[in-house]
Amino acid sequence: NGEAQCAGKRSEAAPENICNLEDGLRTCRVFCTTVDGYLRGKCDNEDGEIVCNCYDCEA
């Protein structure tokens, strides 16, 4: 499916509301890549709250 295989959640250090911003997914991805080039940002729905999580991706 073209998606990189991501080992697991590495960080939830992103500002909590980052995914609610305009262009939030891109902002989340940029944040995670800046923290560590391997981290892949994803906006996840956790109990109705959209949060930016960083996943460990070796791709």
PDB file of N, CA and C in Angstrom:
ATOM      1  N   ASN A   1       0.820  -1.216   0.000  1.00  0.00           N
ATOM      2  CA  ASN A   1       0.000   0.000   0.000  1.00  0.00           C
ATOM      3  C   ASN A   1       0.850   1.260   0.000  1.00  0.00           C
ATOM      4  N   GLY A   2       2.160   1.104  -0.105  1.00  0.00           N
ATOM      5  CA  GLY A   2       3.032   2.256  -0.221  1.00  0.00           C
ATOM      6  C   GLY A   2       3.391   2.917   1.096  1.00  0.00           C
ATOM      7  N   GLU A   3       2.665   2.589   2.150  1.00  0.00           N
ATOM      8  CA  GLU A   3       2.973   3.179   3.449  1.00  0.00           C
ATOM      9  C   GLU A   3       4.227   2.544   4.029  1.00  0.00           C
ATOM     10  N   ALA A   4       5.083   3.352   4.599  1.00  0.00           N
ATOM     11  CA  ALA A   4       6.276   2.813   5.239  1.00  0.00           C
ATOM     12  C   ALA A   4       5.866   1.980   6.448  1.00  0.00           C
ATOM     13  N   GLN A   5       6.604   0.946   6.710  1.00  0.00           N
ATOM     14  CA  GLN A   5       6.323   0.136   7.889  1.00  0.00           C
ATOM     15  C   GLN A   5       6.888   0.856   9.111  1.00  0.00           C
ATOM     16  N   CYS A   6       6.025   1.126  10.052  1.00  0.00           N
ATOM     17  CA  CYS A   6       6.431   1.881  11.227  1.00  0.00           C
ATOM     18  C   CYS A   6       6.414   0.976  12.450  1.00  0.00           C
ATOM     19  N   ALA A   7       7.552   0.894  13.099  1.00  0.00           N
ATOM     20  CA  ALA A   7       7.720  -0.041  14.207  1.00  0.00           C
ATOM     21  C   ALA A   7       6.754   0.247  15.348  1.00  0.00           C
ATOM     22  N   GLY A   8       6.700   1.473  15.792  1.00  0.00           N
ATOM     23  CA  GLY A   8       5.815   1.786  16.901  1.00  0.00           C
ATOM     24  C   GLY A   8       5.896   3.241  17.273  1.00  0.00           C
ATOM     25  N   LYS A   9       5.001   3.628  18.140  1.00  0.00           N
ATOM     26  CA  LYS A   9       4.943   5.008  18.587  1.00  0.00           C
ATOM     27  C   LYS A   9       6.218   5.343  19.344  1.00  0.00           C
ATOM     28  N   ARG A  10       6.826   6.451  18.997  1.00  0.00           N
ATOM     29  CA  ARG A  10       8.068   6.825  19.639  1.00  0.00           C
ATOM     30  C   ARG A  10       7.882   8.051  20.528  1.00  0.00           C
ATOM     31  N   SER A  11       6.944   8.901  20.154  1.00  0.00           N
ATOM     32  CA  SER A  11       6.876  10.175  20.849  1.00  0.00           C
ATOM     33  C   SER A  11       5.487  10.780  20.743  1.00  0.00           C
ATOM     34  N   GLU A  12       5.061  11.427  21.803  1.00  0.00           N
ATOM     35  CA  GLU A  12       3.833  12.210  21.739  1.00  0.00           C
ATOM     36  C   GLU A  12       4.137  13.621  22.216  1.00  0.00           C
ATOM     37  N   ALA A  13       5.344  14.078  21.876  1.00  0.00           N
ATOM     38  CA  ALA A  13       5.823  15.352  22.399  1.00  0.00           C
ATOM     39  C   ALA A  13       5.271  16.552  21.643  1.00  0.00           C
ATOM     40  N   ALA A  14       4.574  16.293  20.537  1.00  0.00           N
ATOM     41  CA  ALA A  14       4.065  17.400  19.739  1.00  0.00           C
ATOM     42  C   ALA A  14       3.001  18.177  20.507  1.00  0.00           C
ATOM     43  N   PRO A  15       2.910  19.479  20.239  1.00  0.00           N
ATOM     44  CA  PRO A  15       1.826  20.267  20.848  1.00  0.00           C
ATOM     45  C   PRO A  15       0.495  19.576  20.583  1.00  0.00           C
ATOM     46  N   GLU A  16      -0.321  19.468  21.593  1.00  0.00           N
ATOM     47  CA  GLU A  16      -1.521  18.636  21.514  1.00  0.00           C
ATOM     48  C   GLU A  16      -2.480  19.048  20.404  1.00  0.00           C
ATOM     49  N   ASN A  17      -2.547  20.360  20.130  1.00  0.00           N
ATOM     50  CA  ASN A  17      -3.562  20.834  19.183  1.00  0.00           C
ATOM     51  C   ASN A  17      -3.022  20.943  17.768  1.00  0.00           C
ATOM     52  N   ILE A  18      -1.825  20.426  17.531  1.00  0.00           N
ATOM     53  CA  ILE A  18      -1.161  20.626  16.241  1.00  0.00           C
ATOM     54  C   ILE A  18      -1.998  20.091  15.083  1.00  0.00           C
ATOM     55  N   CYS A  19      -2.706  18.998  15.282  1.00  0.00           N
ATOM     56  CA  CYS A  19      -3.481  18.379  14.204  1.00  0.00           C
ATOM     57  C   CYS A  19      -4.778  19.120  13.924  1.00  0.00           C
ATOM     58  N   ASN A  20      -5.174  19.997  14.816  1.00  0.00           N
ATOM     59  CA  ASN A  20      -6.400  20.759  14.609  1.00  0.00           C
ATOM     60  C   ASN A  20      -6.144  22.033  13.819  1.00  0.00           C
ATOM     61  N   LEU A  21      -4.882  22.363  13.620  1.00  0.00           N
ATOM     62  CA  LEU A  21      -4.541  23.549  12.854  1.00  0.00           C
ATOM     63  C   LEU A  21      -4.837  23.311  11.382  1.00  0.00           C
ATOM     64  N   GLU A  22      -4.971  24.406  10.637  1.00  0.00           N
ATOM     65  CA  GLU A  22      -5.080  24.284   9.192  1.00  0.00           C
ATOM     66  C   GLU A  22      -3.788  23.636   8.708  1.00  0.00           C
ATOM     67  N   ASP A  23      -3.892  22.666   7.814  1.00  0.00           N
ATOM     68  CA  ASP A  23      -2.707  21.948   7.338  1.00  0.00           C
ATOM     69  C   ASP A  23      -2.027  21.204   8.484  1.00  0.00           C
ATOM     70  N   GLY A  24      -2.825  20.743   9.425  1.00  0.00           N
ATOM     71  CA  GLY A  24      -2.289  20.123  10.632  1.00  0.00           C
ATOM     72  C   GLY A  24      -1.472  18.870  10.402  1.00  0.00           C
ATOM     73  N   LEU A  25      -1.902  18.026   9.454  1.00  0.00           N
ATOM     74  CA  LEU A  25      -1.167  16.790   9.208  1.00  0.00           C
ATOM     75  C   LEU A  25       0.241  17.094   8.718  1.00  0.00           C
ATOM     76  N   ARG A  26       0.355  18.072   7.817  1.00  0.00           N
ATOM     77  CA  ARG A  26       1.673  18.432   7.302  1.00  0.00           C
ATOM     78  C   ARG A  26       2.540  18.982   8.434  1.00  0.00           C
ATOM     79  N   THR A  27       1.942  19.822   9.271  1.00  0.00           N
ATOM     80  CA  THR A  27       2.662  20.393  10.404  1.00  0.00           C
ATOM     81  C   THR A  27       3.155  19.292  11.326  1.00  0.00           C
ATOM     82  N   CYS A  28       2.307  18.302  11.560  1.00  0.00           N
ATOM     83  CA  CYS A  28       2.645  17.169  12.416  1.00  0.00           C
ATOM     84  C   CYS A  28       3.813  16.397  11.816  1.00  0.00           C
ATOM     85  N   ARG A  29       3.758  16.154  10.507  1.00  0.00           N
ATOM     86  CA  ARG A  29       4.827  15.411   9.834  1.00  0.00           C
ATOM     87  C   ARG A  29       6.143  16.159   9.908  1.00  0.00           C
ATOM     88  N   VAL A  30       6.074  17.477   9.661  1.00  0.00           N
ATOM     89  CA  VAL A  30       7.281  18.299   9.714  1.00  0.00           C
ATOM     90  C   VAL A  30       7.870  18.270  11.118  1.00  0.00           C
ATOM     91  N   PHE A  31       6.994  18.374  12.125  1.00  0.00           N
ATOM     92  CA  PHE A  31       7.449  18.345  13.516  1.00  0.00           C
ATOM     93  C   PHE A  31       8.216  17.065  13.809  1.00  0.00           C
ATOM     94  N   CYS A  32       7.640  15.940  13.418  1.00  0.00           N
ATOM     95  CA  CYS A  32       8.247  14.647  13.732  1.00  0.00           C
ATOM     96  C   CYS A  32       9.558  14.441  12.982  1.00  0.00           C
ATOM     97  N   THR A  33       9.605  14.881  11.727  1.00  0.00           N
ATOM     98  CA  THR A  33      10.829  14.711  10.959  1.00  0.00           C
ATOM     99  C   THR A  33      11.929  15.596  11.507  1.00  0.00           C
ATOM    100  N   THR A  34      11.552  16.733  12.074  1.00  0.00           N
ATOM    101  CA  THR A  34      12.542  17.644  12.639  1.00  0.00           C
ATOM    102  C   THR A  34      13.148  17.052  13.904  1.00  0.00           C
ATOM    103  N   VAL A  35      12.312  16.375  14.691  1.00  0.00           N
ATOM    104  CA  VAL A  35      12.777  15.745  15.921  1.00  0.00           C
ATOM    105  C   VAL A  35      13.794  14.661  15.587  1.00  0.00           C
ATOM    106  N   ASP A  36      13.485  13.848  14.585  1.00  0.00           N
ATOM    107  CA  ASP A  36      14.346  12.733  14.217  1.00  0.00           C
ATOM    108  C   ASP A  36      13.938  12.324  12.810  1.00  0.00           C
ATOM    109  N   GLY A  37      14.877  12.305  11.893  1.00  0.00           N
ATOM    110  CA  GLY A  37      14.574  12.068  10.489  1.00  0.00           C
ATOM    111  C   GLY A  37      13.784  10.805  10.207  1.00  0.00           C
ATOM    112  N   TYR A  38      13.858   9.829  11.109  1.00  0.00           N
ATOM    113  CA  TYR A  38      13.159   8.568  10.886  1.00  0.00           C
ATOM    114  C   TYR A  38      11.713   8.605  11.349  1.00  0.00           C
ATOM    115  N   LEU A  39      11.358   9.592  12.144  1.00  0.00           N
ATOM    116  CA  LEU A  39      10.021   9.597  12.721  1.00  0.00           C
ATOM    117  C   LEU A  39       8.981  10.070  11.716  1.00  0.00           C
ATOM    118  N   ARG A  40       7.871   9.354  11.643  1.00  0.00           N
ATOM    119  CA  ARG A  40       6.796   9.681  10.721  1.00  0.00           C
ATOM    120  C   ARG A  40       5.607  10.195  11.518  1.00  0.00           C
ATOM    121  N   GLY A  41       5.164  11.379  11.188  1.00  0.00           N
ATOM    122  CA  GLY A  41       4.049  11.967  11.914  1.00  0.00           C
ATOM    123  C   GLY A  41       2.707  11.486  11.416  1.00  0.00           C
ATOM    124  N   LYS A  42       1.796  11.240  12.346  1.00  0.00           N
ATOM    125  CA  LYS A  42       0.446  10.826  12.002  1.00  0.00           C
ATOM    126  C   LYS A  42      -0.537  11.475  12.960  1.00  0.00           C
ATOM    127  N   CYS A  43      -1.679  11.899  12.433  1.00  0.00           N
ATOM    128  CA  CYS A  43      -2.728  12.440  13.292  1.00  0.00           C
ATOM    129  C   CYS A  43      -3.656  11.299  13.682  1.00  0.00           C
ATOM    130  N   ASP A  44      -3.659  10.946  14.941  1.00  0.00           N
ATOM    131  CA  ASP A  44      -4.472   9.837  15.427  1.00  0.00           C
ATOM    132  C   ASP A  44      -5.645  10.339  16.252  1.00  0.00           C
ATOM    133  N   ASN A  45      -6.765   9.632  16.140  1.00  0.00           N
ATOM    134  CA  ASN A  45      -7.928   9.947  16.957  1.00  0.00           C
ATOM    135  C   ASN A  45      -7.853   9.112  18.231  1.00  0.00           C
ATOM    136  N   GLU A  46      -7.621   9.770  19.337  1.00  0.00           N
ATOM    137  CA  GLU A  46      -7.545   9.074  20.620  1.00  0.00           C
ATOM    138  C   GLU A  46      -8.659   9.594  21.516  1.00  0.00           C
ATOM    139  N   ASP A  47      -9.674   8.773  21.692  1.00  0.00           N
ATOM    140  CA  ASP A  47     -10.826   9.145  22.519  1.00  0.00           C
ATOM    141  C   ASP A  47     -11.446  10.459  22.061  1.00  0.00           C
ATOM    142  N   GLY A  48     -11.570  10.621  20.750  1.00  0.00           N
ATOM    143  CA  GLY A  48     -12.225  11.805  20.219  1.00  0.00           C
ATOM    144  C   GLY A  48     -11.318  13.011  20.092  1.00  0.00           C
ATOM    145  N   GLU A  49     -10.090  12.897  20.548  1.00  0.00           N
ATOM    146  CA  GLU A  49      -9.139  13.990  20.448  1.00  0.00           C
ATOM    147  C   GLU A  49      -8.124  13.646  19.364  1.00  0.00           C
ATOM    148  N   ILE A  50      -7.911  14.583  18.433  1.00  0.00           N
ATOM    149  CA  ILE A  50      -6.959  14.329  17.358  1.00  0.00           C
ATOM    150  C   ILE A  50      -5.578  14.779  17.821  1.00  0.00           C
ATOM    151  N   VAL A  51      -4.655  13.841  17.928  1.00  0.00           N
ATOM    152  CA  VAL A  51      -3.323  14.173  18.419  1.00  0.00           C
ATOM    153  C   VAL A  51      -2.260  13.752  17.417  1.00  0.00           C
ATOM    154  N   CYS A  52      -1.148  14.466  17.459  1.00  0.00           N
ATOM    155  CA  CYS A  52      -0.023  14.178  16.576  1.00  0.00           C
ATOM    156  C   CYS A  52       0.911  13.192  17.257  1.00  0.00           C
ATOM    157  N   ASN A  53       1.051  12.015  16.671  1.00  0.00           N
ATOM    158  CA  ASN A  53       1.983  11.022  17.196  1.00  0.00           C
ATOM    159  C   ASN A  53       3.118  10.812  16.208  1.00  0.00           C
ATOM    160  N   CYS A  54       4.290  10.544  16.737  1.00  0.00           N
ATOM    161  CA  CYS A  54       5.443  10.266  15.894  1.00  0.00           C
ATOM    162  C   CYS A  54       5.746   8.779  15.949  1.00  0.00           C
ATOM    163  N   TYR A  55       5.869   8.167  14.779  1.00  0.00           N
ATOM    164  CA  TYR A  55       6.147   6.739  14.692  1.00  0.00           C
ATOM    165  C   TYR A  55       7.556   6.508  14.168  1.00  0.00           C
ATOM    166  N   ASP A  56       8.159   5.430  14.636  1.00  0.00           N
ATOM    167  CA  ASP A  56       9.509   5.071  14.243  1.00  0.00           C
ATOM    168  C   ASP A  56       9.472   4.360  12.893  1.00  0.00           C
ATOM    169  N   CYS A  57       9.906   5.039  11.845  1.00  0.00           N
ATOM    170  CA  CYS A  57       9.878   4.453  10.506  1.00  0.00           C
ATOM    171  C   CYS A  57      11.279   4.456   9.917  1.00  0.00           C
ATOM    172  N   GLU A  58      11.712   3.319   9.429  1.00  0.00           N
ATOM    173  CA  GLU A  58      13.045   3.251   8.848  1.00  0.00           C
ATOM    174  C   GLU A  58      12.996   3.468   7.339  1.00  0.00           C
ATOM    175  N   ALA A  59      11.967   4.125   6.851  1.00  0.00           N
ATOM    176  CA  ALA A  59      11.870   4.328   5.405  1.00  0.00           C
ATOM    177  C   ALA A  59      11.798   5.815   5.083  1.00  0.00           C
TER     178      ALA A  59
END
